[in-house]
Short mmCIF file of C-alpha atoms in Angstrom, two decimals:
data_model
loop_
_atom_site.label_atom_id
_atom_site.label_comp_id
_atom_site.label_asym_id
_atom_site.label_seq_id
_atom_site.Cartn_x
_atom_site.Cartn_y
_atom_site.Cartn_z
CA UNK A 1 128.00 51.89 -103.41
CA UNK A 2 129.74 53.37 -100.14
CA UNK A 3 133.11 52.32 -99.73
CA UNK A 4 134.77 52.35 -96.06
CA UNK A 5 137.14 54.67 -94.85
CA UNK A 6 137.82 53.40 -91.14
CA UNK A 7 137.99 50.40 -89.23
CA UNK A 8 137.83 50.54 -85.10
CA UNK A 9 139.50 47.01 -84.42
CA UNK A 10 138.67 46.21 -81.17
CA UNK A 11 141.83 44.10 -80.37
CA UNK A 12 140.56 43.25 -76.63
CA UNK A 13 137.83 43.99 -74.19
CA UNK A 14 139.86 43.39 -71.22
CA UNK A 15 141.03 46.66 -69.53
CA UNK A 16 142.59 47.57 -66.33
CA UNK A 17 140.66 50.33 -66.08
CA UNK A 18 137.29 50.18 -64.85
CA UNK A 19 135.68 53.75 -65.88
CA UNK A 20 131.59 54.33 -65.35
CA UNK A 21 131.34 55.74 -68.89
CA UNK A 22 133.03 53.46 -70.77
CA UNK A 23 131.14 52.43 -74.43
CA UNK A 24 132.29 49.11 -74.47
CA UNK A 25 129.36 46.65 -74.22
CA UNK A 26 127.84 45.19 -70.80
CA UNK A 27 128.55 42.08 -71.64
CA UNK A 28 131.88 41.83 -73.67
CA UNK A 29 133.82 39.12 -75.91
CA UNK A 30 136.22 37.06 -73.12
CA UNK A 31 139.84 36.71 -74.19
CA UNK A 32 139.70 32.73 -75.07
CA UNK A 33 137.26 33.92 -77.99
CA UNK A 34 139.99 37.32 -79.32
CA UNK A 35 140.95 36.30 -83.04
CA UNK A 36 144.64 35.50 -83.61
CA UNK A 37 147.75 38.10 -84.72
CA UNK A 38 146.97 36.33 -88.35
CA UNK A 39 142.98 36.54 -88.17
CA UNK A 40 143.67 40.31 -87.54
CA UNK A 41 145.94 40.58 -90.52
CA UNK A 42 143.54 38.93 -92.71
CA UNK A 43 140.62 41.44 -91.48
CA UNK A 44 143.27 44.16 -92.02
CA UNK A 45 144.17 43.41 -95.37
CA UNK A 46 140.53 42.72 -96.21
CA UNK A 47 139.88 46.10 -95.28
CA UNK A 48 142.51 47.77 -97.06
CA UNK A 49 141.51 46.08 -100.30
CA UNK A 50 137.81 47.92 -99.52
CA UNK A 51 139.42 51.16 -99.74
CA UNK A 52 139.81 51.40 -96.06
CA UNK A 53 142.26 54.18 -95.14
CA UNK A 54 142.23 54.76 -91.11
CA UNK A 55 142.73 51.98 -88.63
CA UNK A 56 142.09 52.43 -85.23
CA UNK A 57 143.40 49.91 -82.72
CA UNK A 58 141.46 49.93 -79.81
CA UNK A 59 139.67 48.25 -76.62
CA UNK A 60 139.57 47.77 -74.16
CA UNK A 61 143.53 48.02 -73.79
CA UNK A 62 145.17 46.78 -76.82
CA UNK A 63 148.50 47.03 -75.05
CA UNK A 64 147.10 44.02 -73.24
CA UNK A 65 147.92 42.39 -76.54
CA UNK A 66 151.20 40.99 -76.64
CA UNK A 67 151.43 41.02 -80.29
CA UNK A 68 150.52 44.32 -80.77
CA UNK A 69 153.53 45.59 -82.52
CA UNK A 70 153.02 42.75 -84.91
CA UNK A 71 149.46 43.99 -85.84
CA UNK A 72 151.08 47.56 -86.15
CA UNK A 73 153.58 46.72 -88.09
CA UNK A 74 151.15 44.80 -90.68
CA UNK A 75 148.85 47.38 -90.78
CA UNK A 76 151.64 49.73 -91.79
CA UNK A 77 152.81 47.71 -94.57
CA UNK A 78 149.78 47.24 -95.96
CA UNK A 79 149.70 51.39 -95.84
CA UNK A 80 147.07 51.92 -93.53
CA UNK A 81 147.01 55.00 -91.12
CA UNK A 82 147.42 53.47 -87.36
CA UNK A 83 146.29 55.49 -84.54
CA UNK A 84 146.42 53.30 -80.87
CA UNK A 85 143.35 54.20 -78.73
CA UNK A 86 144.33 53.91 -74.84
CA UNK A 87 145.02 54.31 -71.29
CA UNK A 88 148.78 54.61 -71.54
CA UNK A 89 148.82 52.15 -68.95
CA UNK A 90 151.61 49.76 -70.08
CA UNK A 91 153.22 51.86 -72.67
CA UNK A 92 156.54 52.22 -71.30
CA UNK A 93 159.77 53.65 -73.18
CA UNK A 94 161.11 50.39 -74.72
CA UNK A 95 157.19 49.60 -76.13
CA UNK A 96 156.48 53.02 -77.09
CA UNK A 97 159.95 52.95 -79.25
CA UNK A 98 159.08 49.16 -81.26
CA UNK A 99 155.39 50.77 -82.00
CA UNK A 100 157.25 53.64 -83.38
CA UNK A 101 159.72 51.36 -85.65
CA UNK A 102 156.51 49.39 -86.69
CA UNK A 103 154.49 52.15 -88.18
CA UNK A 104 152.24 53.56 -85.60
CA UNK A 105 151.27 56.94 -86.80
CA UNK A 106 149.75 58.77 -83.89
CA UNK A 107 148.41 57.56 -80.00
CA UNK A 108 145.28 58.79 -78.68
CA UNK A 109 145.97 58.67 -74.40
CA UNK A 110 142.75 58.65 -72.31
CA UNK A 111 143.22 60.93 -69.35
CA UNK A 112 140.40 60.85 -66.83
CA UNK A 113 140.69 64.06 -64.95
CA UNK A 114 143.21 67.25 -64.59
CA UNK A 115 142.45 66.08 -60.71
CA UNK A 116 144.46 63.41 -59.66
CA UNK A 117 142.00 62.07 -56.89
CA UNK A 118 139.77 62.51 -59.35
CA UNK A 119 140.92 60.78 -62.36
CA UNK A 120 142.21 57.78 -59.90
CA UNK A 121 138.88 57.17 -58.82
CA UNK A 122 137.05 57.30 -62.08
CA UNK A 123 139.41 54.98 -63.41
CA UNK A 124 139.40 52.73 -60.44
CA UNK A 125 143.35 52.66 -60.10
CA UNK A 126 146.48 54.90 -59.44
CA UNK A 127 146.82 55.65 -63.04
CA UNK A 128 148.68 59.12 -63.35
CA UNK A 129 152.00 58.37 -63.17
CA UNK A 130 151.43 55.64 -66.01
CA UNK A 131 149.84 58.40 -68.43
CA UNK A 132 152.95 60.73 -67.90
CA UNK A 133 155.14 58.09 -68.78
CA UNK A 134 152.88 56.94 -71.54
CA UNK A 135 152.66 60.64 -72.81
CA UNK A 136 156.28 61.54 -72.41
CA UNK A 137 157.28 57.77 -74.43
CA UNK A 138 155.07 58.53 -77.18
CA UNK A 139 156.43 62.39 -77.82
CA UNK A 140 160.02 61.38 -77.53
CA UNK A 141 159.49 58.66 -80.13
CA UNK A 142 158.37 61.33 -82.22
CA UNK A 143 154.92 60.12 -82.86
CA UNK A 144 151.84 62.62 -82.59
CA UNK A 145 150.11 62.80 -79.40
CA UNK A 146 145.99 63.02 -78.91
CA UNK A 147 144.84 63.16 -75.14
CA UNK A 148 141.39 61.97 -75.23
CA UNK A 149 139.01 63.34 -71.51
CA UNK A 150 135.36 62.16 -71.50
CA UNK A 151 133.72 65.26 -70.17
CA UNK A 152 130.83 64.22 -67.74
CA UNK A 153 129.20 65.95 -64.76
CA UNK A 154 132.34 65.18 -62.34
CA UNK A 155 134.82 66.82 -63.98
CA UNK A 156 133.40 69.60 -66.94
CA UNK A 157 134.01 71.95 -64.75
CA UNK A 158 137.61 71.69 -65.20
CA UNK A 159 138.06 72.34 -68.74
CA UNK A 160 140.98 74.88 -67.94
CA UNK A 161 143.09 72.68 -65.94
CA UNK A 162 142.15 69.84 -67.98
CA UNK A 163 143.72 71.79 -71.34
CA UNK A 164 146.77 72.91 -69.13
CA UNK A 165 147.47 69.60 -68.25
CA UNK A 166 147.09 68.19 -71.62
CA UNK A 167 149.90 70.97 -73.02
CA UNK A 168 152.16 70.14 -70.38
CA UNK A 169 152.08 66.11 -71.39
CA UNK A 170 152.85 67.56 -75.08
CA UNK A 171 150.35 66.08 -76.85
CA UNK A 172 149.33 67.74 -80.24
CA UNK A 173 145.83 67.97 -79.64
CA UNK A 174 143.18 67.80 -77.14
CA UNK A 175 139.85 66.05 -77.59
CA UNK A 176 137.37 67.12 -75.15
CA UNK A 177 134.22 64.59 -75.68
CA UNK A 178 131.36 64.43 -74.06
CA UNK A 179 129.87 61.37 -72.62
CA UNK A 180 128.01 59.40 -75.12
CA UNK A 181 125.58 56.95 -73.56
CA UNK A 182 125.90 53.57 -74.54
CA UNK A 183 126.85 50.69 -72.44
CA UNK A 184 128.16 51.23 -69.64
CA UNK A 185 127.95 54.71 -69.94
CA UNK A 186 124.04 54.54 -70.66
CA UNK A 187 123.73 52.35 -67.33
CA UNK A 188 125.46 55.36 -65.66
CA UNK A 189 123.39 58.07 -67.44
CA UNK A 190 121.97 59.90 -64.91
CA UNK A 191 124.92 59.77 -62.67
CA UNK A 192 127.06 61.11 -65.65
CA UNK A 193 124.88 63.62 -67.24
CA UNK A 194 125.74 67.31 -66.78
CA UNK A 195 123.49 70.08 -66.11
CA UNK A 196 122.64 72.97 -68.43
CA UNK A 197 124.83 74.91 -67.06
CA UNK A 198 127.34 73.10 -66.98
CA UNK A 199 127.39 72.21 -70.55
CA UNK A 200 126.69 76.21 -71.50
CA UNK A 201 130.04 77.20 -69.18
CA UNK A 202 132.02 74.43 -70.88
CA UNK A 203 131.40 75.98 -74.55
CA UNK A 204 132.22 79.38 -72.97
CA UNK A 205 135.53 77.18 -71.63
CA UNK A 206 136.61 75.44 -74.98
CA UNK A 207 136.15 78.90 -76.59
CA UNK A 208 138.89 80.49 -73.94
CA UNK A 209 140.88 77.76 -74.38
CA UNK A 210 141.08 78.09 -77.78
CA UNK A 211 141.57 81.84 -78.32
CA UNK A 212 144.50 81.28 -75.48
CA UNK A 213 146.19 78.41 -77.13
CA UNK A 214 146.52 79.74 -80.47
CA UNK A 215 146.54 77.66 -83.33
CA UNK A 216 149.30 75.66 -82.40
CA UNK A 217 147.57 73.49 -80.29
CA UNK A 218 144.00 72.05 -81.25
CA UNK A 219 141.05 71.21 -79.16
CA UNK A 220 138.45 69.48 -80.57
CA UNK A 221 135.14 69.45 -79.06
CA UNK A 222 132.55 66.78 -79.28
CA UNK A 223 129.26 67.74 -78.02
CA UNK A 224 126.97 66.77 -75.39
CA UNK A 225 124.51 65.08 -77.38
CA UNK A 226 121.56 64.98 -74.97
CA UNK A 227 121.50 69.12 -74.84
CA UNK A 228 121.67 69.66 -78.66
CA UNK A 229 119.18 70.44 -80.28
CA UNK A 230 119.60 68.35 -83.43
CA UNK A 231 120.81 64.39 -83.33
CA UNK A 232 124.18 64.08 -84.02
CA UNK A 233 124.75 62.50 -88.12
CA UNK A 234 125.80 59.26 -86.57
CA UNK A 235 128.78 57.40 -88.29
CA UNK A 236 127.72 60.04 -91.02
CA UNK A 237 125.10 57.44 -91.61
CA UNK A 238 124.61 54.03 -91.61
CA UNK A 239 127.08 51.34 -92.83
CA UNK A 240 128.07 54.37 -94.66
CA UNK A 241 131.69 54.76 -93.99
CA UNK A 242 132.76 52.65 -91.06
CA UNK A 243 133.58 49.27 -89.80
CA UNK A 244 134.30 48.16 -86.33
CA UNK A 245 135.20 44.80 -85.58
CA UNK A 246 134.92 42.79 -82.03
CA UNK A 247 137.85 40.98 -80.33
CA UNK A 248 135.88 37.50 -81.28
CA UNK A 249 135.69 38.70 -84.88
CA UNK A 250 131.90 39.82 -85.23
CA UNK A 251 131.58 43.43 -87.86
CA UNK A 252 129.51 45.93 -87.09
CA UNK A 253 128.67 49.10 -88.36
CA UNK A 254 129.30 51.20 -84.66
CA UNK A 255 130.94 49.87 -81.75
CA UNK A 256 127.78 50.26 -80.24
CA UNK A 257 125.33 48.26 -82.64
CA UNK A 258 126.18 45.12 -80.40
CA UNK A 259 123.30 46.03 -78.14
CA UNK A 260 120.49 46.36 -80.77
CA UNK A 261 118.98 42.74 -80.04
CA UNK A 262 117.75 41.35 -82.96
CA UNK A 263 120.77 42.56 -85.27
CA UNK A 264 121.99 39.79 -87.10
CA UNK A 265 125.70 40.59 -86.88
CA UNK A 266 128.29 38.18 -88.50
CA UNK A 267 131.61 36.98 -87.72
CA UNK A 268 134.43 37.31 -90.26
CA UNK A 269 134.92 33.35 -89.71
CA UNK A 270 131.70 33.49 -91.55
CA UNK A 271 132.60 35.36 -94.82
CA UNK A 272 134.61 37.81 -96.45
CA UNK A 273 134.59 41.42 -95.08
CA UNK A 274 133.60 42.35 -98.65
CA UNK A 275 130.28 40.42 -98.40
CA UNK A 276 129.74 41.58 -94.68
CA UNK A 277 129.96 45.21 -95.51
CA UNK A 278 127.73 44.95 -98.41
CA UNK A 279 125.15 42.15 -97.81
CA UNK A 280 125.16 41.50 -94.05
CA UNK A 281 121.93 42.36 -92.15
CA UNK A 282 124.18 44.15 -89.77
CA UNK A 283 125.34 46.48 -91.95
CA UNK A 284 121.98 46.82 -94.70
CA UNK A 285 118.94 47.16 -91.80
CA UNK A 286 119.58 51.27 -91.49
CA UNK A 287 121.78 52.19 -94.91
CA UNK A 288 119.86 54.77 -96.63
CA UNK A 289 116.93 56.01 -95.31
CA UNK A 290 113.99 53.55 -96.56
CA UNK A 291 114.21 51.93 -93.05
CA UNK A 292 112.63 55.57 -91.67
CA UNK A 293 109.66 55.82 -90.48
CA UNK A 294 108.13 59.45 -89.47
CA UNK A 295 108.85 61.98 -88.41
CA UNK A 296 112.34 61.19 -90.08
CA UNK A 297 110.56 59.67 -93.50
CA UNK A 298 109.52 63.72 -94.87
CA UNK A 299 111.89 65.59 -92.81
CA UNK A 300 113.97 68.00 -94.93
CA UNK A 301 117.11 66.84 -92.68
CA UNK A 302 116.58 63.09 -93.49
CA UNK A 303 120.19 63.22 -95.41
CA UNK A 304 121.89 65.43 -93.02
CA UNK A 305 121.63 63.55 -89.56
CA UNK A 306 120.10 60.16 -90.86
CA UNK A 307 117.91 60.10 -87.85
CA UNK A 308 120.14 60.52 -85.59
CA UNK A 309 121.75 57.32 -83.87
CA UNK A 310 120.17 54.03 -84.11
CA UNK A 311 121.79 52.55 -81.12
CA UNK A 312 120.85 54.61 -78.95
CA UNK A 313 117.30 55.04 -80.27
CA UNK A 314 117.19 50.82 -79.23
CA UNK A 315 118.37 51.94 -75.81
CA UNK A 316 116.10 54.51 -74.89
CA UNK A 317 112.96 53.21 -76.88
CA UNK A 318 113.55 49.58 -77.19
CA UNK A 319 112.90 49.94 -81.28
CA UNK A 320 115.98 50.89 -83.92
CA UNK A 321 113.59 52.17 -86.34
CA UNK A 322 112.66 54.65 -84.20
CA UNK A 323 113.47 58.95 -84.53
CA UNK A 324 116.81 59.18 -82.49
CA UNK A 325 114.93 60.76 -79.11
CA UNK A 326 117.55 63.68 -78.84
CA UNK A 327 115.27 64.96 -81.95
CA UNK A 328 113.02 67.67 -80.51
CA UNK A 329 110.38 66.09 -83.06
CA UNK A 330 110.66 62.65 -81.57
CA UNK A 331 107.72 61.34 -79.50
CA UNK A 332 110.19 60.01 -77.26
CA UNK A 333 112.01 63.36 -77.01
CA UNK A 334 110.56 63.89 -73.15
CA UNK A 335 112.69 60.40 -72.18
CA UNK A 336 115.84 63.11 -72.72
CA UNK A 337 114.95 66.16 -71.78
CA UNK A 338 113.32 64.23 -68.54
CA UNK A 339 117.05 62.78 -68.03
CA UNK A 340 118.61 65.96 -68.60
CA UNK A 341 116.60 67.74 -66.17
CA UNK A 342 116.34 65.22 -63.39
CA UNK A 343 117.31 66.03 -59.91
CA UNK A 344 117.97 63.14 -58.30
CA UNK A 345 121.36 61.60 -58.56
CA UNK A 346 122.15 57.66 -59.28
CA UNK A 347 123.72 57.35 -56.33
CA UNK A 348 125.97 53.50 -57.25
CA UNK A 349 127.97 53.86 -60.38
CA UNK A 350 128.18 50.24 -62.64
CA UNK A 351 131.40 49.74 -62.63
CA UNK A 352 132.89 48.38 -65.96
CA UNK A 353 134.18 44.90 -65.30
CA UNK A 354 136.22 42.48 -67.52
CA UNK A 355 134.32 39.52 -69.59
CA UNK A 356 133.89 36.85 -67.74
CA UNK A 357 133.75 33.38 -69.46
CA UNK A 358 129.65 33.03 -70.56
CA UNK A 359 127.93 30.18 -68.45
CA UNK A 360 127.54 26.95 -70.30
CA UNK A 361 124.70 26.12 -72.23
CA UNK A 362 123.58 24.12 -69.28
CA UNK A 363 124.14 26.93 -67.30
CA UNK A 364 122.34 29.66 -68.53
CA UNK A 365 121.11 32.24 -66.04
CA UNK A 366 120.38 35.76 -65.63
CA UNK A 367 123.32 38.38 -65.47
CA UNK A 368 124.42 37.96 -61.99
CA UNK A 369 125.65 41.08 -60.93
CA UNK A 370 125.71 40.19 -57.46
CA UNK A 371 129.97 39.46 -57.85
CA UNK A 372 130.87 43.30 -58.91
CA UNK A 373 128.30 44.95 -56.72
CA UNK A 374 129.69 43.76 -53.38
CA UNK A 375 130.56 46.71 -51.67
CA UNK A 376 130.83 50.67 -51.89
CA UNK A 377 133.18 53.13 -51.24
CA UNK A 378 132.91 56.97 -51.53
CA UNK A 379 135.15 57.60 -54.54
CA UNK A 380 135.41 61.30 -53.86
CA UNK A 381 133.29 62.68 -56.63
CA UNK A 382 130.04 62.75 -54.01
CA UNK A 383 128.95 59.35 -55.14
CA UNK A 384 129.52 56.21 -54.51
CA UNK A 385 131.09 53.24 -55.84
CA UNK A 386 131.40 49.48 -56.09
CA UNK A 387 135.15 48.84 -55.57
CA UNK B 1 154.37 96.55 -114.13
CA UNK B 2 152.94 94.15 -111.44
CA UNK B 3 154.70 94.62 -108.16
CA UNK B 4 157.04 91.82 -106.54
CA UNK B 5 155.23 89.67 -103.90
CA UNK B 6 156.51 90.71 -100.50
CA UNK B 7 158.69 87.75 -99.26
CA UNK B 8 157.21 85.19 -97.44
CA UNK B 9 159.91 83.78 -95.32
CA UNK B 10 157.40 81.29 -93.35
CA UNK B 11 158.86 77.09 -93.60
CA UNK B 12 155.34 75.14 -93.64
CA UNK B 13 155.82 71.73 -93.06
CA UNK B 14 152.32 68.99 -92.43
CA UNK B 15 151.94 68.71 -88.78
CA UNK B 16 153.55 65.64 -86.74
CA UNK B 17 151.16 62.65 -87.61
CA UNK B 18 149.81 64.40 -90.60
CA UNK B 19 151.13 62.83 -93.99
CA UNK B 20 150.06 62.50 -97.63
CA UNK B 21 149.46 59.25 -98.89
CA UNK B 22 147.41 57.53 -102.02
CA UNK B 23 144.00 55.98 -102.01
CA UNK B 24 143.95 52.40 -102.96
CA UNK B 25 140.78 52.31 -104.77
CA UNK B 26 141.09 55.67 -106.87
CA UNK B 27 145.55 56.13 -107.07
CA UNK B 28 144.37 59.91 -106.19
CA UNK B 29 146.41 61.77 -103.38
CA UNK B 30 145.16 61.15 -99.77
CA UNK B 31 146.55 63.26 -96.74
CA UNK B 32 145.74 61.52 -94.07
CA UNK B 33 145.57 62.52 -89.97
CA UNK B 34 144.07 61.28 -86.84
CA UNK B 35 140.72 62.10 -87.05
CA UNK B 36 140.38 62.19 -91.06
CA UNK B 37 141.18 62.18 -94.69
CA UNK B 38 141.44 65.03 -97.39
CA UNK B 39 141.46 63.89 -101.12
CA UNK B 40 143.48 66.11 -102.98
CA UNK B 41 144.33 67.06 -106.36
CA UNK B 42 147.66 66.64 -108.07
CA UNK B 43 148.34 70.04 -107.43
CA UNK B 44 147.31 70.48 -104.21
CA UNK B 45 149.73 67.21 -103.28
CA UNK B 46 152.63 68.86 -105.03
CA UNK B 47 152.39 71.88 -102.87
CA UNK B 48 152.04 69.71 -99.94
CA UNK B 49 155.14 67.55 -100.92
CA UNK B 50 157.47 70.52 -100.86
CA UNK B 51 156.34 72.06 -97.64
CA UNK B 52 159.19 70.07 -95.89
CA UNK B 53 159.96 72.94 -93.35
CA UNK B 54 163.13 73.93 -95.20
CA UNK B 55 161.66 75.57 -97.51
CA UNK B 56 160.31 79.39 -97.28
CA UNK B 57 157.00 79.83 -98.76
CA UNK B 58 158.80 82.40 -101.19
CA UNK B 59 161.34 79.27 -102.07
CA UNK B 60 158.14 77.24 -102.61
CA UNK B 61 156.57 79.56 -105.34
CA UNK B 62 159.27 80.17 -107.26
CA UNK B 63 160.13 76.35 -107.50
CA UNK B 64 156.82 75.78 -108.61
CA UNK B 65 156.57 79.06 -110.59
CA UNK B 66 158.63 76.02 -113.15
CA UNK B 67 156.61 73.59 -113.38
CA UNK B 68 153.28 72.27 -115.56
CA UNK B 69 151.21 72.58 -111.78
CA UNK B 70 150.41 76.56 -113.02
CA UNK B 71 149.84 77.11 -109.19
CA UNK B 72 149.77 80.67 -108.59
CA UNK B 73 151.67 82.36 -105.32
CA UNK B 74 147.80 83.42 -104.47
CA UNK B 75 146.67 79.47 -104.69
CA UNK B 76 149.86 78.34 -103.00
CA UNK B 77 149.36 81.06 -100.09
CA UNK B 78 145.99 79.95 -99.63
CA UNK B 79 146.31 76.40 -99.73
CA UNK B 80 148.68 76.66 -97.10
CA UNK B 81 146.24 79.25 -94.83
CA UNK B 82 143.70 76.14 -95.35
CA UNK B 83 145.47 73.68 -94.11
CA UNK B 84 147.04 75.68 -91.77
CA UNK B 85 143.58 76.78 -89.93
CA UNK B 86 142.35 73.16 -90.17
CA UNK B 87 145.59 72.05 -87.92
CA UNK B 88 147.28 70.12 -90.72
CA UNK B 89 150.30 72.47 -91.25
CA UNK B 90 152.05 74.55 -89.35
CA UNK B 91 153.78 77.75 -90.55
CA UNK B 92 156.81 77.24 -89.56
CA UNK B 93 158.31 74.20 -88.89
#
């Protein structure tokens, strides 16, 4: 039986920020439904008993939790790794020090761009000055510093100023990821999607970088899925090693199996962690590889990328069972390298808004967008978008 | 006669937010980071223990040299070179 090593909490969908990628689902849990600082414990503890090593407390912006020391400091206790995903935005001096005295291991800070224009508008707020503080806090409370940049079309070209930056904050490390295209980032594909060349000058970038840096600083690279030429070993497999949990308590295998329609996920109101991981149609639908169908079934490489992603096999092709389409042998395979080669530029970036209480049951309606779509603005990047 | 091992005067120490811990379900040695974990051996957690960043890496062998680990200078060396290139240690604190 696999046994978990990590679990992504989402503590809150609600962000300030309001970036195009973001991989937080379309429609996301509102904060009357967020569990309690004791419902969290419990799913902590429950996790830890699993064998569950690594806890990620993430988002939207868990500093938008007011208890979040409290979760910190449980999650410590129980002797759980803590890392805090987020946008810094909030994490003052005084904050920065009680997450230190509760445990937090190590903070990974989103930066948006080495630009400052730039990064403002992607983020859809002045949010610079708040990630210096944030960085600066964190370092002088002697806890290890990640800075986190989404690489997309808008700013890959400034990998150089981006790792310059990211020394002069102090952080530890510097994770360079490329987009990865799930929900609001997969509504904002072809806006966000960088060209060949851009993603062949950015290798020859993290390369320079690396050599110039030395190994006291590392820069991890996550690759631009669409241009490989192999799926990426999602999760390192189904239900395999990971559990993420949503604000209103739901598990999941991958934050982004909440799109797969169909998925019967389950709440931990519903039953123990223990029987969720094992026994939950959530997490048994794609373990192992009897779910494949071909060309996955007989392919030699069925164990070493498990078909790629299932998520975002559902996205592109409507159906989870299906060969992720970045595979060159997928019959959808055209869908990517038709995205990756197209011309013509989205031209109105989704912005990612906040949940929004669902209608009533009397009230049920298609998602009007109508309310976040009002008007545009040029945001400086050559596109345009809703305010 | 085998020659003396030039001094290694190097003070590894496990990189800030690096630290070794135990897995719940096995009681084995865990060193756990941002991104990941590394199940170790006995042996390869009591070399990691000691690299406190006082210590010289000459220190280190010598201490060890002692005790029932049998860790040789060449399999403390490279431990540390491991860990070292996968941005867990540094060499000197």
């Amino acid at each position: 039986m696999h046994r978990p090593f990590g679990l992504l909490a989402e503590l809150t969908h609600r962000c300030p920020l309001h970036c195009a990628y973001c991989s937080n689902p379309v429609i996301g849990v509102t904060s009357a439904d967020e569990m309690s600082t004791g419902q969290w414990i419990s799913v902590f503890d429950q996790a830890r008993a699993l064998g569950v090593l690594q806890l990620h407390l993430s988002g939207g912006e868990p500093l938008l939790r007011p208890d979040l020391t409290e979760l910190v400091s449980g999650a410590s206790r129980l002797g759980l790794y803590v890392n805090l995903v987020t946008s810094g935005v909030g994490l003052d001096a005084a904050r920065a020090a009680d997450l230190a005295a509760a445990g937090l291991d190590h903070v990974q800070l989103s930066v948006q761009d080495s630009d400052v224009a730039a990064a403002d508008a992607m983020a859809q707020a002045r949010v610079t000055t708040h990630k210096r503080h944030a960085a600066r806090s964190v370092v002088d409370n002697g806890m290890a510093l990640t800075v986190n940049v989404v690489l997309h079309r808008h700013n890959i070209e400034r990998i150089p100023a981006i790792v310059e930056l990211a020394v002069a904050l102090g952080a530890d490390r510097l994770e360079l990821a490329n987009t990865q295209y799930y929900g609001w980032g997969f509504r904002n594909r072809s806006a966000l999607l960088p060209t060949r060349r851009q993603v062949a000058e950015a290798e020859v970038s993290v390369a320079n970088a690396r050599a110039a840096v030395g190994d006291s600083f590392e820069i991890l690279y996550v690759l631009a899925d669409y241009h490989e030429s192999f799926p990426k070993p999602c999760m390192h497999g189904w239900g395999a090693r990971h559990i993420v949990v949503q604000p209103d308590g739901t598990v999941l295998p991958c934050l982004a199996a909440a799109e797969i329609t169909g998925l019967r996920a389950e709440r931990i109101s519903d039953r123990s962690l223990a029987e969720i991981w094992e026994l939950s149609d959530a997490f048994t639908r794609f373990r192992g590889n009897a779910w494949m169908k071909e060309p996955c079934r007989s392919c030699s490489r069925r164990d070493v990328d498990f078909g790629g992603c299932r998520c975002q096999a559902f996205l592109i092709t409507g159906d989870a069972t299906r060969t992720d389409p970045v595979c060159p042998l997928s019959p959808d395979h055209h869908v990517v390298v038709e995205a990756v080669d197209a011309q013509t530029r989205q031209t109105v970036l989704a912005r990612r808004v906040n949940p929004r209480p669902r209608p009533s049951a009397g009230d049920v309606r298609p998602l009007d967008r109508s309310h976040h779509e009002r008007t545009t603005h040029d945001d400086g990047m050559g596109i345009s978008a809703q305010l | 006669m085998i020659a003396p091992a030039p001094l290694n005067l190097d003070r590894p120490a496990l990189r800030r937010g690096v630290r070794l811990s135990t897995d719940p379900q096995t009681g084995d040695p865990v060193l756990l980071f941002p991104e990941g974990a590394l199940l170790m051996n006995e042996t390869a957690a009591r070399i990691v223990a000691i690299c406190d960043g006082t210590r010289t890496v000459t220190s280190i062998v010598n201490t060890l040299s002692g005790e029932y680990t049998s860790a040789s200078a060449d399999d403390i060396v490279e431990l540390i070179d491991t860990l070292v290139g996968q941005y867990l240690m540094v060499r000197n604190a």
